[in-house]
JSON list of C-alpha atoms in Angstrom, two decimals:
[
{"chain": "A", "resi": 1, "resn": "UNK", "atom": "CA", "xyz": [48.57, -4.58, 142.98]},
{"chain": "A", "resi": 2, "resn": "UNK", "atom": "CA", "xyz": [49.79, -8.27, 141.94]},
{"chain": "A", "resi": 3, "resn": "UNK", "atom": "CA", "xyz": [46.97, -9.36, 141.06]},
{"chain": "A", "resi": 4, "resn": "UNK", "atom": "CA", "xyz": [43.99, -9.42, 138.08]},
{"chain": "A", "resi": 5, "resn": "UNK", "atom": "CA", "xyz": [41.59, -6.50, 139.52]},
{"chain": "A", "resi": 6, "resn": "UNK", "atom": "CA", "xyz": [38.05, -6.54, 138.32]},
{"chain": "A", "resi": 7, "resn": "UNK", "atom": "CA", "xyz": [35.39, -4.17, 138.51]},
{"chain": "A", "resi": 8, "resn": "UNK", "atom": "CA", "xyz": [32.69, -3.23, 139.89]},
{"chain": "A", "resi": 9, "resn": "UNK", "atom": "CA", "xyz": [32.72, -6.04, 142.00]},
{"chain": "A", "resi": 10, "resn": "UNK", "atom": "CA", "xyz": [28.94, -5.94, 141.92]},
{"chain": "A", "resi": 11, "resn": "UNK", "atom": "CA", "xyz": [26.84, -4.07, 139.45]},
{"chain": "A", "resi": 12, "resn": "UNK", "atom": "CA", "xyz": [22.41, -4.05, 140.11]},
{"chain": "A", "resi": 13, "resn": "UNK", "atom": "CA", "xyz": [20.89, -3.28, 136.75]},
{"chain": "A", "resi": 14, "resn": "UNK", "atom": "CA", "xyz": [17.84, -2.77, 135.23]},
{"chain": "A", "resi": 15, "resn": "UNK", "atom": "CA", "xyz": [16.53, -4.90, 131.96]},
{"chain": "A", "resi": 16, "resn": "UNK", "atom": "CA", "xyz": [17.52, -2.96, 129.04]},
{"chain": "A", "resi": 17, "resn": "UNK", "atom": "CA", "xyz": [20.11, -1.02, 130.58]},
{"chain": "A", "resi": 18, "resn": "UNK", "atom": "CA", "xyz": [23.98, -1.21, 129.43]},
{"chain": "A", "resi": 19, "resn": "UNK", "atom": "CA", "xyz": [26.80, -2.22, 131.75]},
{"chain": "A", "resi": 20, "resn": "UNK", "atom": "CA", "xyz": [30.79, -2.08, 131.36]},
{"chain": "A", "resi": 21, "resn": "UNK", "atom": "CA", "xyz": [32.60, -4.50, 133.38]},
{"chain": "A", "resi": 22, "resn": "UNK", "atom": "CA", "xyz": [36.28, -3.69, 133.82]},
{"chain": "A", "resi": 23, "resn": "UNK", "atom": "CA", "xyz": [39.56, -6.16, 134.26]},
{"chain": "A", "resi": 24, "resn": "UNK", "atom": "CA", "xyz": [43.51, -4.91, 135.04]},
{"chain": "A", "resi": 25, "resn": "UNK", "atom": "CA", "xyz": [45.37, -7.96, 134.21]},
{"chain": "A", "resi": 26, "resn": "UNK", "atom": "CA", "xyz": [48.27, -8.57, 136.19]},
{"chain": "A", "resi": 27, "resn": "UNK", "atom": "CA", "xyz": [51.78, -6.66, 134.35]},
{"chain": "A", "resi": 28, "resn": "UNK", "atom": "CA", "xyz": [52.97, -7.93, 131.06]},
{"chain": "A", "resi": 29, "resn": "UNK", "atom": "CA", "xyz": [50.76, -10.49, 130.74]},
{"chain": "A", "resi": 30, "resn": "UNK", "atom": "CA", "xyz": [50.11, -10.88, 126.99]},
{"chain": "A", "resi": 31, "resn": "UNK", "atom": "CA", "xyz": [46.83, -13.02, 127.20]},
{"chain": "A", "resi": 32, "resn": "UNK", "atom": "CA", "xyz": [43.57, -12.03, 128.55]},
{"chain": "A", "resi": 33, "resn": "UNK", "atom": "CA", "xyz": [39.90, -13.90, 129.30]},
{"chain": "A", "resi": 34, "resn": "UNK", "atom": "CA", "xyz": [36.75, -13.92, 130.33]},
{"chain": "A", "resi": 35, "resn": "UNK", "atom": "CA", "xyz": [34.91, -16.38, 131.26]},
{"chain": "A", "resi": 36, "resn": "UNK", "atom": "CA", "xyz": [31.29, -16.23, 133.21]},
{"chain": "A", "resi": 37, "resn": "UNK", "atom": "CA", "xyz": [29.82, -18.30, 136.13]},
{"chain": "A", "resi": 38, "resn": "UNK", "atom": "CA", "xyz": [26.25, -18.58, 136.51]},
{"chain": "A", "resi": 39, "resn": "UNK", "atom": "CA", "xyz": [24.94, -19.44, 139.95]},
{"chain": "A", "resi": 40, "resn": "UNK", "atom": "CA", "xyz": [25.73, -23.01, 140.19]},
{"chain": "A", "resi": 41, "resn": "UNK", "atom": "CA", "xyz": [27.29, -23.94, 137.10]},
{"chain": "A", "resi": 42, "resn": "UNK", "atom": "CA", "xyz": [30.78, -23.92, 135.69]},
{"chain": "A", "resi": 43, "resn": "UNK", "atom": "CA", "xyz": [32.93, -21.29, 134.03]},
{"chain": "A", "resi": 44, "resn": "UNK", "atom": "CA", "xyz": [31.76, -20.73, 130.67]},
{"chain": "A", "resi": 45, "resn": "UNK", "atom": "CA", "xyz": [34.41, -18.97, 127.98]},
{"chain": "A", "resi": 46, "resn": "UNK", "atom": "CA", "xyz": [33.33, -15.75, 126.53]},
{"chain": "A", "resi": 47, "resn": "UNK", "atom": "CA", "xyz": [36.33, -14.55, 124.83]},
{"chain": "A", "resi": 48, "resn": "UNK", "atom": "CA", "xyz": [40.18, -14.54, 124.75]},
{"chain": "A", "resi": 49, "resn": "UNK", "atom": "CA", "xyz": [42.52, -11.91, 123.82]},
{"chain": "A", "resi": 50, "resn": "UNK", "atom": "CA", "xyz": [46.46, -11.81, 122.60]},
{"chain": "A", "resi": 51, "resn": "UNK", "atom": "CA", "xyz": [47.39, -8.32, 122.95]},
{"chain": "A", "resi": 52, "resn": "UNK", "atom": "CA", "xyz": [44.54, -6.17, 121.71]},
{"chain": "A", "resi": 53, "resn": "UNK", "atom": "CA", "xyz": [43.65, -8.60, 119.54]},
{"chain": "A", "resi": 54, "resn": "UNK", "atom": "CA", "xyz": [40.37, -10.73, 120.05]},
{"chain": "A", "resi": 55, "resn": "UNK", "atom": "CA", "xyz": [41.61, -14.32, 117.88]},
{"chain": "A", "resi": 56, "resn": "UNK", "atom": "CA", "xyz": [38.96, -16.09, 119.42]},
{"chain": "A", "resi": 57, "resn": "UNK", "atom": "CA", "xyz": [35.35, -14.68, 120.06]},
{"chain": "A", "resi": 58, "resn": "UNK", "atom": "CA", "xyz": [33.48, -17.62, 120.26]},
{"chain": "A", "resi": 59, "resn": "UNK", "atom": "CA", "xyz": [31.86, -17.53, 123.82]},
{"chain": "A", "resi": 60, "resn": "UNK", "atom": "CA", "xyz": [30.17, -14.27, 123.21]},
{"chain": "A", "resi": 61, "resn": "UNK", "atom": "CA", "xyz": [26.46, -15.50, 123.43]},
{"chain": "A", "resi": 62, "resn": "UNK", "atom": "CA", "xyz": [25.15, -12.66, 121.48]},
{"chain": "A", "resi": 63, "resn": "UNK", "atom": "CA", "xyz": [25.81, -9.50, 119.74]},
{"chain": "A", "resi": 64, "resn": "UNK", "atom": "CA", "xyz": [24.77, -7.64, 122.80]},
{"chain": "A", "resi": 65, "resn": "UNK", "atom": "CA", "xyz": [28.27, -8.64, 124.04]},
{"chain": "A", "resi": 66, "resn": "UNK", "atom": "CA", "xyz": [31.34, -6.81, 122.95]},
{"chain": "A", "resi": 67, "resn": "UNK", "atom": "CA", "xyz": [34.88, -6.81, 124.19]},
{"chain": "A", "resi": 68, "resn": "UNK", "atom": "CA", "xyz": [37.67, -4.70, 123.80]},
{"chain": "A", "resi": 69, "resn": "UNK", "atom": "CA", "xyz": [41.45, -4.42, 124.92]},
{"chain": "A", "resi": 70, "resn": "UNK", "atom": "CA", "xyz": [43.53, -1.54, 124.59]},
{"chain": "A", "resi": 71, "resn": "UNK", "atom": "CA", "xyz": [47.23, -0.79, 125.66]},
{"chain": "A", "resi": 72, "resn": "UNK", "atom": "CA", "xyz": [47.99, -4.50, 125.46]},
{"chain": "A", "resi": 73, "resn": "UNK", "atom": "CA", "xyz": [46.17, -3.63, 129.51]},
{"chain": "A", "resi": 74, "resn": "UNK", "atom": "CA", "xyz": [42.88, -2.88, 130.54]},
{"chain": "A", "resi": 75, "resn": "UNK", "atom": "CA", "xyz": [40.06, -4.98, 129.38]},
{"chain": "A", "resi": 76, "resn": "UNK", "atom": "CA", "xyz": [36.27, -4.03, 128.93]},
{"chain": "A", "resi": 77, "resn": "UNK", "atom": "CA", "xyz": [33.42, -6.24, 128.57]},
{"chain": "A", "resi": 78, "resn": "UNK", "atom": "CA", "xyz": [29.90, -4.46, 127.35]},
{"chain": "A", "resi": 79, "resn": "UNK", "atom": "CA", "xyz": [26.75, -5.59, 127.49]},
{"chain": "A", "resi": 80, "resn": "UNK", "atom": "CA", "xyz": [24.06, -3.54, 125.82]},
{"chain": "A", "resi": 81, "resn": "UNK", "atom": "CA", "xyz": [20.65, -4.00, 126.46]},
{"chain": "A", "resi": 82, "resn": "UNK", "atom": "CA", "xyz": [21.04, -6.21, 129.58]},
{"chain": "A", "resi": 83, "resn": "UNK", "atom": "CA", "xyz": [18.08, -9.10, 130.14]},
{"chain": "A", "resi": 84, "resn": "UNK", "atom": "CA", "xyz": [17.77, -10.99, 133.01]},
{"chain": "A", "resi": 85, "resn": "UNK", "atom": "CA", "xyz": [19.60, -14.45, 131.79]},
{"chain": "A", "resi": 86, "resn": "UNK", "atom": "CA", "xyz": [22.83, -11.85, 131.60]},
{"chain": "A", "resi": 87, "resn": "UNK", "atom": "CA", "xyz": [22.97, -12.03, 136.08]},
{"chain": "A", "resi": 88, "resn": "UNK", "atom": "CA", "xyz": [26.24, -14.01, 136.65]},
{"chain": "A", "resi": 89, "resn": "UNK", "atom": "CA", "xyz": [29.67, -13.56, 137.77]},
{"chain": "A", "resi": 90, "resn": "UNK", "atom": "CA", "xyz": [31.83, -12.04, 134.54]},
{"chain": "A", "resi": 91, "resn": "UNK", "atom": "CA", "xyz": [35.39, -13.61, 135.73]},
{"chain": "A", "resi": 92, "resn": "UNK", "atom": "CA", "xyz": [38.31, -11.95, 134.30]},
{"chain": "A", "resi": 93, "resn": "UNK", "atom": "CA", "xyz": [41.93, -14.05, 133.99]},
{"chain": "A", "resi": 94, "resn": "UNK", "atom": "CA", "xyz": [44.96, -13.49, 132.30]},
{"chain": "A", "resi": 95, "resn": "UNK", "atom": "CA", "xyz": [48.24, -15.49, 131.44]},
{"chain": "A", "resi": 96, "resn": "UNK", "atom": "CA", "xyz": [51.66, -15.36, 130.30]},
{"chain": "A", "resi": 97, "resn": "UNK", "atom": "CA", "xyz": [51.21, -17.75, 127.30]},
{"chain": "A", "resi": 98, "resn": "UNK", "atom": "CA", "xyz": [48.26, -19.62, 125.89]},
{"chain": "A", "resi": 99, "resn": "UNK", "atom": "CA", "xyz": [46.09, -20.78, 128.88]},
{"chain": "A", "resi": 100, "resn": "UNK", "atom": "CA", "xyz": [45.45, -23.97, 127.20]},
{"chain": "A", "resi": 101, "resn": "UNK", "atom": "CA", "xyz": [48.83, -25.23, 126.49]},
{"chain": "A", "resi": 102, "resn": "UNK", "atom": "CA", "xyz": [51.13, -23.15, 128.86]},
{"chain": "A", "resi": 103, "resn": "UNK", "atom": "CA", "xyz": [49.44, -23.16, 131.72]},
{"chain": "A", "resi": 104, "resn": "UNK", "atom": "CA", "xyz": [48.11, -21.01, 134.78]},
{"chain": "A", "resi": 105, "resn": "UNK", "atom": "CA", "xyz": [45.13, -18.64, 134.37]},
{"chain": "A", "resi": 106, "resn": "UNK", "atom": "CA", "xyz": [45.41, -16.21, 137.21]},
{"chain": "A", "resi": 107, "resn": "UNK", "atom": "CA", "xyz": [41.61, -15.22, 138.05]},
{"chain": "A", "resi": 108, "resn": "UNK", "atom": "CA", "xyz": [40.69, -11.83, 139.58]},
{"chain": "A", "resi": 109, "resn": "UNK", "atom": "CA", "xyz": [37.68, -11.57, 142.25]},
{"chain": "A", "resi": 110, "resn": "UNK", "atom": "CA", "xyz": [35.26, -11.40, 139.44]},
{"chain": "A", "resi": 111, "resn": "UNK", "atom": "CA", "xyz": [31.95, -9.07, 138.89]},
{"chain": "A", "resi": 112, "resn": "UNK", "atom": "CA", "xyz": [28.82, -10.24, 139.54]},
{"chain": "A", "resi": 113, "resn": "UNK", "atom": "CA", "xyz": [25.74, -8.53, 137.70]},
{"chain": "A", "resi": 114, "resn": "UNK", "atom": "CA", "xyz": [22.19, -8.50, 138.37]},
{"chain": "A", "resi": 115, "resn": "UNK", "atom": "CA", "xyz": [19.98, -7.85, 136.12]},
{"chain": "A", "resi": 116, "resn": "UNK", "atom": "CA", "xyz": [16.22, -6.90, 138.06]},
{"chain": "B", "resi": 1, "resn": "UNK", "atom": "CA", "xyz": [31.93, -25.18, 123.10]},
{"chain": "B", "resi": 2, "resn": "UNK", "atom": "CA", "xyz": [33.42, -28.71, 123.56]},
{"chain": "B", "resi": 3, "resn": "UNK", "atom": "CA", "xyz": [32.16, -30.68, 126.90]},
{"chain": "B", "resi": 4, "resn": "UNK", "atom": "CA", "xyz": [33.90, -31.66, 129.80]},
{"chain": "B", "resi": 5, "resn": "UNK", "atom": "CA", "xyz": [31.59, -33.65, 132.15]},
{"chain": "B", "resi": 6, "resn": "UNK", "atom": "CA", "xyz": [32.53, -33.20, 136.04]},
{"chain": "B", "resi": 7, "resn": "UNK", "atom": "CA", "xyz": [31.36, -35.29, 138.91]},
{"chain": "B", "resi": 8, "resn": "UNK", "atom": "CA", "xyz": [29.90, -35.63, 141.65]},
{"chain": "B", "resi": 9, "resn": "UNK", "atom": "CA", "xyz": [28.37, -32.18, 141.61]},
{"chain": "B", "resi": 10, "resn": "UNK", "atom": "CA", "xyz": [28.59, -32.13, 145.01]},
{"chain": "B", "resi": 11, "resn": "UNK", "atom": "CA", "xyz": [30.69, -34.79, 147.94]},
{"chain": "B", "resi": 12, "resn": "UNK", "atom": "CA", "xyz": [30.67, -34.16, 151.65]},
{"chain": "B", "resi": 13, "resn": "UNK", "atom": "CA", "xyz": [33.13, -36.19, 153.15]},
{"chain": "B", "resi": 14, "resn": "UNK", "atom": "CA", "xyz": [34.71, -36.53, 156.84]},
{"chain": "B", "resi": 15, "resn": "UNK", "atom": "CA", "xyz": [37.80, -35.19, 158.60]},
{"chain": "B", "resi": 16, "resn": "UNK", "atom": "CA", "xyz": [40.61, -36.99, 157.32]},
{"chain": "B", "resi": 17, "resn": "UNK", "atom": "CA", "xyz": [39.04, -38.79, 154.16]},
{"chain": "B", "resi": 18, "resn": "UNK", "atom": "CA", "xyz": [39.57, -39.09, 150.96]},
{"chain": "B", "resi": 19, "resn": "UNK", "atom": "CA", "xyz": [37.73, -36.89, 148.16]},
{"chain": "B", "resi": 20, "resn": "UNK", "atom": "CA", "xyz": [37.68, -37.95, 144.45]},
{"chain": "B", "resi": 21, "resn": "UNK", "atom": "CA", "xyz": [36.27, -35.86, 142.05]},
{"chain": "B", "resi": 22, "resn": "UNK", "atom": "CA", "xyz": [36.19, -37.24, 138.43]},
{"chain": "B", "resi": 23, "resn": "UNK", "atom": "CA", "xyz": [36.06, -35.37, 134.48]},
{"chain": "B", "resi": 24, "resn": "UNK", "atom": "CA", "xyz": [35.63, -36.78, 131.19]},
{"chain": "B", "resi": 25, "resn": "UNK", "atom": "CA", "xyz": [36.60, -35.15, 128.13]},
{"chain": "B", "resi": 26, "resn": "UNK", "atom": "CA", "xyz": [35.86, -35.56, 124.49]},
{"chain": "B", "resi": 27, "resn": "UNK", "atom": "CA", "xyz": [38.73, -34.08, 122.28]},
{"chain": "B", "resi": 28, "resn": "UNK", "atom": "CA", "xyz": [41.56, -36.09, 122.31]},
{"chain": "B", "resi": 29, "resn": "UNK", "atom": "CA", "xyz": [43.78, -32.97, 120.80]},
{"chain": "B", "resi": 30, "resn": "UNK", "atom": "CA", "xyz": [43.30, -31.56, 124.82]},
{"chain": "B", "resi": 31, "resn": "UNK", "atom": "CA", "xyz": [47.02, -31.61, 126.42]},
{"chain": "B", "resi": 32, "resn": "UNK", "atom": "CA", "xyz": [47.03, -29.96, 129.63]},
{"chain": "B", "resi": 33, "resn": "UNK", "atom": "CA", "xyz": [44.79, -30.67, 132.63]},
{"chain": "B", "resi": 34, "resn": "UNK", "atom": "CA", "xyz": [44.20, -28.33, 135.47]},
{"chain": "B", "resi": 35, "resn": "UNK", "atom": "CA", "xyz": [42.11, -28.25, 138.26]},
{"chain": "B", "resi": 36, "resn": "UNK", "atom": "CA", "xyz": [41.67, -25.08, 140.24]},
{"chain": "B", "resi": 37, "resn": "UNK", "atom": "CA", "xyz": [40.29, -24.63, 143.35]},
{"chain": "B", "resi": 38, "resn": "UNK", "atom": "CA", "xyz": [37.73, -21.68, 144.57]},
{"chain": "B", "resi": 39, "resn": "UNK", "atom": "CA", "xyz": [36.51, -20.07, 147.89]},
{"chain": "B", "resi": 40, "resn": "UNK", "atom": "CA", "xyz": [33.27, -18.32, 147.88]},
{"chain": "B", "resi": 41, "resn": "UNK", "atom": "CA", "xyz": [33.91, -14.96, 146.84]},
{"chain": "B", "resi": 42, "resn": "UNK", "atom": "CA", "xyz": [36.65, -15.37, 144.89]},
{"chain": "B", "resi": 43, "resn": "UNK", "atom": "CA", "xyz": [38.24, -16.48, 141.58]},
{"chain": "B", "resi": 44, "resn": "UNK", "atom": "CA", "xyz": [39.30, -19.88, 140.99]},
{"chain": "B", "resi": 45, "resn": "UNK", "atom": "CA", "xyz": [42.93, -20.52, 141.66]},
{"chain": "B", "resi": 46, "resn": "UNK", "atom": "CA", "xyz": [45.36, -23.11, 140.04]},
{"chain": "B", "resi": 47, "resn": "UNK", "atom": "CA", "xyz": [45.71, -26.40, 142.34]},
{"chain": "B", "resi": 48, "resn": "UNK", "atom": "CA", "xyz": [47.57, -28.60, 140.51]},
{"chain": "B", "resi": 49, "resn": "UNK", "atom": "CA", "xyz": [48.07, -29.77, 136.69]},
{"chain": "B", "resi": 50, "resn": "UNK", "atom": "CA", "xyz": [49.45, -32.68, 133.91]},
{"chain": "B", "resi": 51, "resn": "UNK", "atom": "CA", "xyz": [49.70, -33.37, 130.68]},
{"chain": "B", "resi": 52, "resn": "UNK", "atom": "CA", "xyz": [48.79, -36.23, 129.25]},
{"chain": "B", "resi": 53, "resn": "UNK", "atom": "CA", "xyz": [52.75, -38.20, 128.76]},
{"chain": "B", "resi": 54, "resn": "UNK", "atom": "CA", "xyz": [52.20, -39.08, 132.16]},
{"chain": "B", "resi": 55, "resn": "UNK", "atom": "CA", "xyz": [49.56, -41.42, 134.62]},
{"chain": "B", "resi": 56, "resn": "UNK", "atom": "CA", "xyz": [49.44, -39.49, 137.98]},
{"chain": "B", "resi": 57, "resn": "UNK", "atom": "CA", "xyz": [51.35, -36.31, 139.68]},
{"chain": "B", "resi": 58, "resn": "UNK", "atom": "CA", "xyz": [51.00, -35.61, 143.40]},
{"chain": "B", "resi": 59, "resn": "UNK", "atom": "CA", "xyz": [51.58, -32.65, 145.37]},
{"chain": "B", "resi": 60, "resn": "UNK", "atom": "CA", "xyz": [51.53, -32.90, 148.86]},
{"chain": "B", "resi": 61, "resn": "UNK", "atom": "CA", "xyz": [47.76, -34.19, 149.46]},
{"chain": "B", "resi": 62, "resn": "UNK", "atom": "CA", "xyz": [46.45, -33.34, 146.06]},
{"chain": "B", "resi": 63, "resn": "UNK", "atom": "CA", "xyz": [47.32, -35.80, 143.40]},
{"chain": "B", "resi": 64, "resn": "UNK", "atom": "CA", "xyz": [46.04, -35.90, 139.54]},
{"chain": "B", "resi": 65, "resn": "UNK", "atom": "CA", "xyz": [44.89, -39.93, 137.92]},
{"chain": "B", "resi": 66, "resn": "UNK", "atom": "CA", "xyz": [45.08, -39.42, 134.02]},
{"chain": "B", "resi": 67, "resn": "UNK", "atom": "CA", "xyz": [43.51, -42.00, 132.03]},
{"chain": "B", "resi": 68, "resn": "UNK", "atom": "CA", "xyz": [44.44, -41.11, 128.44]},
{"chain": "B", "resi": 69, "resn": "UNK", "atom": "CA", "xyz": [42.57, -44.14, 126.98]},
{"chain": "B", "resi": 70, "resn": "UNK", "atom": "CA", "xyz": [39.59, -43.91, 128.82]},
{"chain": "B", "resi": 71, "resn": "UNK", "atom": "CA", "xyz": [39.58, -39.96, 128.28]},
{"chain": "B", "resi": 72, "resn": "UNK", "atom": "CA", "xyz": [39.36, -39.29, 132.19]},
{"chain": "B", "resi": 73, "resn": "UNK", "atom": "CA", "xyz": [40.71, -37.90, 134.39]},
{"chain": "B", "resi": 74, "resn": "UNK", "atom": "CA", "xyz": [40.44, -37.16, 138.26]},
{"chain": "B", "resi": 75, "resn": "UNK", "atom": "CA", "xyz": [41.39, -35.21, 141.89]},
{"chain": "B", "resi": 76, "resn": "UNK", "atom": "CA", "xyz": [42.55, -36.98, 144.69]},
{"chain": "B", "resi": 77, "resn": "UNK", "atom": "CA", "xyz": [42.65, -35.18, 148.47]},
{"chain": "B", "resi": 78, "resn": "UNK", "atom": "CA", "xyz": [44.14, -37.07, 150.78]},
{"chain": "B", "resi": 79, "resn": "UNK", "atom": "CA", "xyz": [43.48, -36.65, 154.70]},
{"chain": "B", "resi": 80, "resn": "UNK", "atom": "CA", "xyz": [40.83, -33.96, 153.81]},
{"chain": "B", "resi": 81, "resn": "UNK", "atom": "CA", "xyz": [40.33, -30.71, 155.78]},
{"chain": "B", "resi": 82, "resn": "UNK", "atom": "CA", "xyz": [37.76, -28.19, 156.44]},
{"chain": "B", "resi": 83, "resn": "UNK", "atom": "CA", "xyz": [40.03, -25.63, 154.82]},
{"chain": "B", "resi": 84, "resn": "UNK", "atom": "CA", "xyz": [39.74, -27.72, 151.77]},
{"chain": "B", "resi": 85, "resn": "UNK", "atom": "CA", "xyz": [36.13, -27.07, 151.89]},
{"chain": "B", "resi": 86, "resn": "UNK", "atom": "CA", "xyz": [35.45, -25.35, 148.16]},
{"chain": "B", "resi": 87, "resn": "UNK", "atom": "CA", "xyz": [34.37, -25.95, 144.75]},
{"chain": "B", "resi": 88, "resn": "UNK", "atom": "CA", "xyz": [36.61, -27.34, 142.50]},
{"chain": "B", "resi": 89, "resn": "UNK", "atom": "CA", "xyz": [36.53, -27.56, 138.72]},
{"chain": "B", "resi": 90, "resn": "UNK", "atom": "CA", "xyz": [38.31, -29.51, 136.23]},
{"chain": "B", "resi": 91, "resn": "UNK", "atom": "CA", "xyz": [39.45, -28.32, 132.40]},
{"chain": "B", "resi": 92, "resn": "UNK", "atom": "CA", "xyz": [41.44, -29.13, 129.43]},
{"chain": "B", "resi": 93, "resn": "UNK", "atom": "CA", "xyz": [43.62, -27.44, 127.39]},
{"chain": "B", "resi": 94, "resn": "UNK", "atom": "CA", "xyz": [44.39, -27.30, 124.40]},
{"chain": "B", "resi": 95, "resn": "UNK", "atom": "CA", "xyz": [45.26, -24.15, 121.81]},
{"chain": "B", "resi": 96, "resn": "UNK", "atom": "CA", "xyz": [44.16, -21.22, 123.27]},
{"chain": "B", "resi": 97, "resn": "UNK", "atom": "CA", "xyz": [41.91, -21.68, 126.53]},
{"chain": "B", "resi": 98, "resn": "UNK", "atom": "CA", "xyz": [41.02, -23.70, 129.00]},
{"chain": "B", "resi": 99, "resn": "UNK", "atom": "CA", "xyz": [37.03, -25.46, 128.97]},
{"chain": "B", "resi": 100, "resn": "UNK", "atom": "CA", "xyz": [35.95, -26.25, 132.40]},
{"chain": "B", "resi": 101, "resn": "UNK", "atom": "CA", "xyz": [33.35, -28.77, 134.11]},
{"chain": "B", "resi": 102, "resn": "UNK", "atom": "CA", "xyz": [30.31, -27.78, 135.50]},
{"chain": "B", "resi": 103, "resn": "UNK", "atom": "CA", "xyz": [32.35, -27.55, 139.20]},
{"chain": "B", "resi": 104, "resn": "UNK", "atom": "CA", "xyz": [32.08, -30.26, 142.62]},
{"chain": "B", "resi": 105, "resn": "UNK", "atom": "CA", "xyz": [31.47, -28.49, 146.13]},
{"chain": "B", "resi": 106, "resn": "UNK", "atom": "CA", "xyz": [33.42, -30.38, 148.47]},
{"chain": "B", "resi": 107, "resn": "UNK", "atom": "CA", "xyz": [32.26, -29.91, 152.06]},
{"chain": "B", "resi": 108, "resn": "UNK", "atom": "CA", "xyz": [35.03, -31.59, 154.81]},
{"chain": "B", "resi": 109, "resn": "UNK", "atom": "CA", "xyz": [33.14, -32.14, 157.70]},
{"chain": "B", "resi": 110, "resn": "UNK", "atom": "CA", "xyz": [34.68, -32.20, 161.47]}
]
């Protein structure tokens, strides 16, 4: 496909479980994000990666988050020992360049956990 | 993480009206300001963009007011649709990623 593909596309939990969420970025694009929406609120930055390397980690809200990227490709996002204030979207993008100076992010369809 | 206030949070607005949805930011190292657009179900898609060396850019209905003094910035849709109906979010750039506002859900009613 063309585009970023994300998944699962929705994942039902339970507290204290651990999830993987996985991202494709679209073909030879160097830079990869993730960013999550919580119902109602904006897109908040978890982590950014340049290659397989993670330069900037500072969204990750706790150490229950983890990230890694391998094959300058696939992305996974882990959450161990999920709690309830981890439900949101987990939105995946990736870019050509840096996505704050050279532009587009191109989003994929995102995957939305709930944690019961 | 640095803020980037967004208003209204959310506008309803007729058939054929204008929509104006406004952002203030803090860091004046931010060059590059997006907004992207997003239907329910979906990830938010690039609408239109500037950098700060110039005051407006338009593109077809959509046009971008930059206010590099006042640190503001702000989306303007002209003749409004119901296909325009969506949230949108602003963001800044700058380095590595892009911070976005809190989001506006624009409803164009018939």
């Amino acid at each position: 496909g063309a585009g970023v593909s994300q998944s699962p596309s929705n994942k039902v939990t339970e507290k204290g479980k651990d999830v993987e969420l996985r991202c494709d970025p679209i073909s030879g694009h160097t830079a990869l994000y993730w960013y999550r929406q919580r119902l109602g609120q904006g897109l908040e930055f978890l982590i950014y990666f340049q290659g397989n390397s993670a330069p900037d980690k500072s969204g990750l809200p706790s150490d229950r988050f983890s990230a890694e990227r391998t094959g300058e490709s696939v992305s996974t996002l882990t959450i161990q020992r999920t709690q309830q204030e981890d439900s949101a979207v987990y939105l995946c993008a990736s870019s050509v360049g840096l996505a704050g100076v050279q532009g587009e992010l191109f989003f994929g369809e995102g995957s939305r956990l709930t944690v019961l | 993480q640095q803020q980037v206030k967004q208003s209204p949070q959310s506008l309803i607005v007729q058939k054929g009206g204008i929509s104006i949805i406004n952002c203030a930011y803090e860091n004046t190292a931010f060059d590059y300001f997006p907004w992207y657009q997003q239907f329910p179900g979906k990830g938010p898609a690039l609408l239109i963009a500037i950098r700060p060396d110039v005051s407006e850019k338009k593109e077809g209905r959509f046009t971008i007011s930059f206010n590099k003094s006042a640190k503001q910035f702000s989306l303007h849709i002209m003749d409004s649709q119901p296909g325009d109906s969506a949230t949108y979010f602003c963001a800044t750039g700058g380095g590595n990623k892009l911070t976005f506002g809190t989001g506006t859900q624009l409803k164009v009613e018939l």
